């Protein structure tokens, strides 16, 4: 398969740190890949200095943020019959990834798995909530931080763009996270709905495995306890994702310990020189707790954050058990009283 055209998009000036690091890591590990960097801002950064293969596109698109994904993929596929690879700007490579992608032929849509702990994973709930006929159930949560597509996927991408323009979806995007239903959280939920539907169930899916292929650094345990133990004193997964609204380079005081100890910070170290000195503070540990945990872990990228990951996993599982018990209680009381209301649509 030919090299993919990489697409990176960022419209937030405060997050160009991630873009620079991703470009530098691509230059090191995938030096022959062409890159289209879409930055609809008037920032004057010389992106070529981080990666000679980058073509900068400053045009504004109709959508912004992650909702731009299908539109810019369709654009690139219409120009040329080559595979196109979307990479979130909060990704970083720690090794070459062409071998990972070449495991899947061009009929496959390649995406990443969500971290294990996310609530309500799987496509079925999303497919049904969007009123699409179910064609298959994809059990693992789907994360669209990496997406490799080809022209075979154009009808899917057109349908995805339509769902991302749906007023119900757009309205939900304006609400806080905890008020959005699982099928309207972000761009990847309508995509999972479509891939699980009978319209697109025949598209073979190549999922990059969380923990092995990609470290999903989401909260404390997105890069899980098991994955951290498996990578102890070994190289990190080849793709590192600084997943979530707060990024390791967002300098806030006090910083969360897990952000200080994010494997992303380790993976960023070799590329520190692409950042101006004022943007490098976050690359140093600052809190006594982070320094202590790092010392105990002998400076290992996977192990330094093990204690916070373990803590978060325990708390999450305890919360799940409590919800299970209280739901069972609620079901008992509903069963013993006359039904007065219709169940809501999912
Ligand atoms: Mn991301």
mmCIF file of N, CA, C and O in Angstrom, residues 193-232:
data_model
loop_
_atom_site.group_PDB
_atom_site.id
_atom_site.type_symbol
_atom_site.label_atom_id
_atom_site.label_comp_id
_atom_site.label_asym_id
_atom_site.label_seq_id
_atom_site.Cartn_x
_atom_site.Cartn_y
_atom_site.Cartn_z
ATOM 1 N N UNK A 193 -21.829 4.640 15.569
ATOM 2 C CA UNK A 193 -23.230 4.329 15.243
ATOM 3 C C UNK A 193 -23.327 3.855 13.800
ATOM 4 O O UNK A 193 -23.984 2.849 13.499
ATOM 5 N N UNK A 194 -22.653 4.561 12.887
ATOM 6 C CA UNK A 194 -22.721 4.205 11.457
ATOM 7 C C UNK A 194 -22.021 2.879 11.181
ATOM 8 O O UNK A 194 -22.528 2.042 10.437
ATOM 9 N N UNK A 195 -20.859 2.680 11.787
ATOM 10 C CA UNK A 195 -20.118 1.441 11.529
ATOM 11 C C UNK A 195 -20.871 0.221 12.051
ATOM 12 O O UNK A 195 -20.714 -0.880 11.543
ATOM 13 N N UNK A 196 -21.704 0.425 13.061
ATOM 14 C CA UNK A 196 -22.504 -0.680 13.586
ATOM 15 C C UNK A 196 -23.827 -0.853 12.838
ATOM 16 O O UNK A 196 -24.546 -1.816 13.068
ATOM 17 N N UNK A 197 -24.138 0.076 11.953
ATOM 18 C CA UNK A 197 -25.445 0.038 11.280
ATOM 19 C C UNK A 197 -25.430 -0.941 10.108
ATOM 20 O O UNK A 197 -24.358 -1.316 9.617
ATOM 21 N N UNK A 198 -26.619 -1.326 9.657
ATOM 22 C CA UNK A 198 -26.654 -2.273 8.532
ATOM 23 C C UNK A 198 -26.165 -1.640 7.226
ATOM 24 O O UNK A 198 -25.825 -2.332 6.288
ATOM 25 N N UNK A 199 -26.097 -0.314 7.184
ATOM 26 C CA UNK A 199 -25.592 0.354 5.975
ATOM 27 C C UNK A 199 -24.103 0.105 5.779
ATOM 28 O O UNK A 199 -23.628 -0.030 4.659
ATOM 29 N N UNK A 200 -23.356 0.081 6.887
ATOM 30 C CA UNK A 200 -21.893 0.049 6.774
ATOM 31 C C UNK A 200 -21.252 -1.122 7.527
ATOM 32 O O UNK A 200 -20.041 -1.126 7.750
ATOM 33 N N UNK A 201 -22.086 -2.111 7.880
ATOM 34 C CA UNK A 201 -21.559 -3.239 8.662
ATOM 35 C C UNK A 201 -20.551 -4.059 7.868
ATOM 36 O O UNK A 201 -19.789 -4.840 8.441
ATOM 37 N N UNK A 202 -20.524 -3.891 6.540
ATOM 38 C CA UNK A 202 -19.598 -4.708 5.738
ATOM 39 C C UNK A 202 -18.195 -4.097 5.684
ATOM 40 O O UNK A 202 -17.273 -4.723 5.168
ATOM 41 N N UNK A 203 -18.035 -2.884 6.201
ATOM 42 C CA UNK A 203 -16.689 -2.281 6.183
ATOM 43 C C UNK A 203 -15.820 -2.978 7.221
ATOM 44 O O UNK A 203 -16.123 -2.948 8.414
ATOM 45 N N UNK A 204 -14.720 -3.625 6.789
ATOM 46 C CA UNK A 204 -13.858 -4.258 7.802
ATOM 47 C C UNK A 204 -13.148 -3.196 8.643
ATOM 48 O O UNK A 204 -12.747 -2.145 8.132
ATOM 49 N N UNK A 205 -13.057 -3.491 9.917
ATOM 50 C CA UNK A 205 -12.535 -2.514 10.870
ATOM 51 C C UNK A 205 -11.185 -2.995 11.394
ATOM 52 O O UNK A 205 -11.063 -4.141 11.814
ATOM 53 N N UNK A 206 -10.188 -2.128 11.366
ATOM 54 C CA UNK A 206 -8.892 -2.453 11.976
ATOM 55 C C UNK A 206 -8.715 -1.574 13.200
ATOM 56 O O UNK A 206 -8.547 -0.369 13.063
ATOM 57 N N UNK A 207 -8.818 -2.170 14.361
ATOM 58 C CA UNK A 207 -8.718 -1.363 15.587
ATOM 59 C C UNK A 207 -7.319 -1.486 16.187
ATOM 60 O O UNK A 207 -6.864 -2.594 16.488
ATOM 61 N N UNK A 208 -6.661 -0.360 16.363
ATOM 62 C CA UNK A 208 -5.358 -0.358 17.039
ATOM 63 C C UNK A 208 -5.607 -0.588 18.517
ATOM 64 O O UNK A 208 -6.450 0.086 19.123
ATOM 65 N N UNK A 209 -4.904 -1.535 19.091
ATOM 66 C CA UNK A 209 -5.272 -1.945 20.447
ATOM 67 C C UNK A 209 -4.725 -0.960 21.486
ATOM 68 O O UNK A 209 -3.551 -0.559 21.435
ATOM 69 N N UNK A 210 -5.634 -0.579 22.381
ATOM 70 C CA UNK A 210 -5.214 0.304 23.468
ATOM 71 C C UNK A 210 -4.281 -0.489 24.383
ATOM 72 O O UNK A 210 -4.505 -1.662 24.633
ATOM 73 N N UNK A 211 -3.245 0.174 24.829
ATOM 74 C CA UNK A 211 -2.302 -0.523 25.711
ATOM 75 C C UNK A 211 -1.108 -1.082 24.960
ATOM 76 O O UNK A 211 0.005 -0.988 25.439
ATOM 77 N N UNK A 212 -1.346 -1.646 23.760
ATOM 78 C CA UNK A 212 -0.221 -2.211 22.986
ATOM 79 C C UNK A 212 0.211 -1.284 21.859
ATOM 80 O O UNK A 212 1.366 -0.909 21.758
ATOM 81 N N UNK A 213 -0.768 -0.944 20.990
ATOM 82 C CA UNK A 213 -0.445 -0.096 19.833
ATOM 83 C C UNK A 213 -0.481 1.379 20.207
ATOM 84 O O UNK A 213 0.242 2.185 19.635
ATOM 85 N N UNK A 214 -1.385 1.718 21.125
ATOM 86 C CA UNK A 214 -1.564 3.121 21.494
ATOM 87 C C UNK A 214 -1.773 3.239 23.002
ATOM 88 O O UNK A 214 -2.530 2.457 23.588
ATOM 89 N N UNK A 215 -1.059 4.163 23.601
ATOM 90 C CA UNK A 215 -1.275 4.464 25.025
ATOM 91 C C UNK A 215 -2.313 5.575 25.083
ATOM 92 O O UNK A 215 -2.039 6.700 24.667
ATOM 93 N N UNK A 216 -3.504 5.241 25.547
ATOM 94 C CA UNK A 216 -4.579 6.236 25.659
ATOM 95 C C UNK A 216 -4.436 6.907 27.027
ATOM 96 O O UNK A 216 -4.993 6.441 28.023
ATOM 97 N N UNK A 217 -3.690 7.990 27.050
ATOM 98 C CA UNK A 217 -3.400 8.641 28.345
ATOM 99 C C UNK A 217 -4.578 9.536 28.728
ATOM 100 O O UNK A 217 -4.512 10.760 28.606
ATOM 101 N N UNK A 218 -5.647 8.890 29.168
ATOM 102 C CA UNK A 218 -6.881 9.574 29.547
ATOM 103 C C UNK A 218 -7.083 9.389 31.046
ATOM 104 O O UNK A 218 -7.090 8.258 31.531
ATOM 105 N N UNK A 219 -7.227 10.490 31.768
ATOM 106 C CA UNK A 219 -7.271 10.413 33.233
ATOM 107 C C UNK A 219 -6.071 9.594 33.739
ATOM 108 O O UNK A 219 -5.085 9.457 33.033
ATOM 109 N N UNK A 220 -6.202 9.040 34.927
ATOM 110 C CA UNK A 220 -5.046 8.346 35.508
ATOM 111 C C UNK A 220 -4.818 6.960 34.901
ATOM 112 O O UNK A 220 -3.682 6.496 34.816
ATOM 113 N N UNK A 221 -5.934 6.291 34.506
ATOM 114 C CA UNK A 221 -5.773 4.876 34.138
ATOM 115 C C UNK A 221 -6.243 4.547 32.731
ATOM 116 O O UNK A 221 -6.522 3.389 32.419
ATOM 117 N N UNK A 222 -6.335 5.566 31.845
ATOM 118 C CA UNK A 222 -6.598 5.261 30.431
ATOM 119 C C UNK A 222 -5.475 4.368 29.900
ATOM 120 O O UNK A 222 -5.715 3.386 29.192
ATOM 121 N N UNK A 223 -4.236 4.702 30.251
ATOM 122 C CA UNK A 223 -3.111 3.769 30.054
ATOM 123 C C UNK A 223 -3.135 2.915 31.315
ATOM 124 O O UNK A 223 -2.696 3.338 32.381
ATOM 125 N N UNK A 224 -3.680 1.715 31.159
ATOM 126 C CA UNK A 224 -4.168 0.958 32.314
ATOM 127 C C UNK A 224 -3.049 0.389 33.182
ATOM 128 O O UNK A 224 -1.881 0.351 32.775
ATOM 129 N N UNK A 225 -3.448 -0.079 34.346
ATOM 130 C CA UNK A 225 -2.507 -0.741 35.254
ATOM 131 C C UNK A 225 -1.837 -1.915 34.531
ATOM 132 O O UNK A 225 -0.603 -2.066 34.561
ATOM 133 N N UNK A 226 -2.649 -2.739 33.846
ATOM 134 C CA UNK A 226 -2.091 -3.919 33.153
ATOM 135 C C UNK A 226 -1.111 -3.488 32.065
ATOM 136 O O UNK A 226 -0.021 -4.068 31.934
ATOM 137 N N UNK A 227 -1.479 -2.455 31.299
ATOM 138 C CA UNK A 227 -0.596 -2.003 30.209
ATOM 139 C C UNK A 227 0.693 -1.408 30.769
ATOM 140 O O UNK A 227 1.776 -1.585 30.212
ATOM 141 N N UNK A 228 0.569 -0.709 31.895
ATOM 142 C CA UNK A 228 1.771 -0.122 32.509
ATOM 143 C C UNK A 228 2.729 -1.229 32.975
ATOM 144 O O UNK A 228 3.940 -1.128 32.784
ATOM 145 N N UNK A 229 2.155 -2.288 33.581
ATOM 146 C CA UNK A 229 3.014 -3.388 34.033
ATOM 147 C C UNK A 229 3.657 -4.076 32.829
ATOM 148 O O UNK A 229 4.837 -4.426 32.851
ATOM 149 N N UNK A 230 2.875 -4.233 31.758
ATOM 150 C CA UNK A 230 3.409 -4.900 30.564
ATOM 151 C C UNK A 230 4.526 -4.084 29.918
ATOM 152 O O UNK A 230 5.398 -4.644 29.250
ATOM 153 N N UNK A 231 4.488 -2.762 30.080
ATOM 154 C CA UNK A 231 5.510 -1.908 29.448
ATOM 155 C C UNK A 231 6.597 -1.453 30.428
ATOM 156 O O UNK A 231 7.408 -0.597 30.078
ATOM 157 N N UNK A 232 6.584 -2.013 31.628
ATOM 158 C CA UNK A 232 7.582 -1.598 32.621
ATOM 159 C C UNK A 232 8.993 -1.836 32.081
ATOM 160 O O UNK A 232 9.308 -2.935 31.617
#
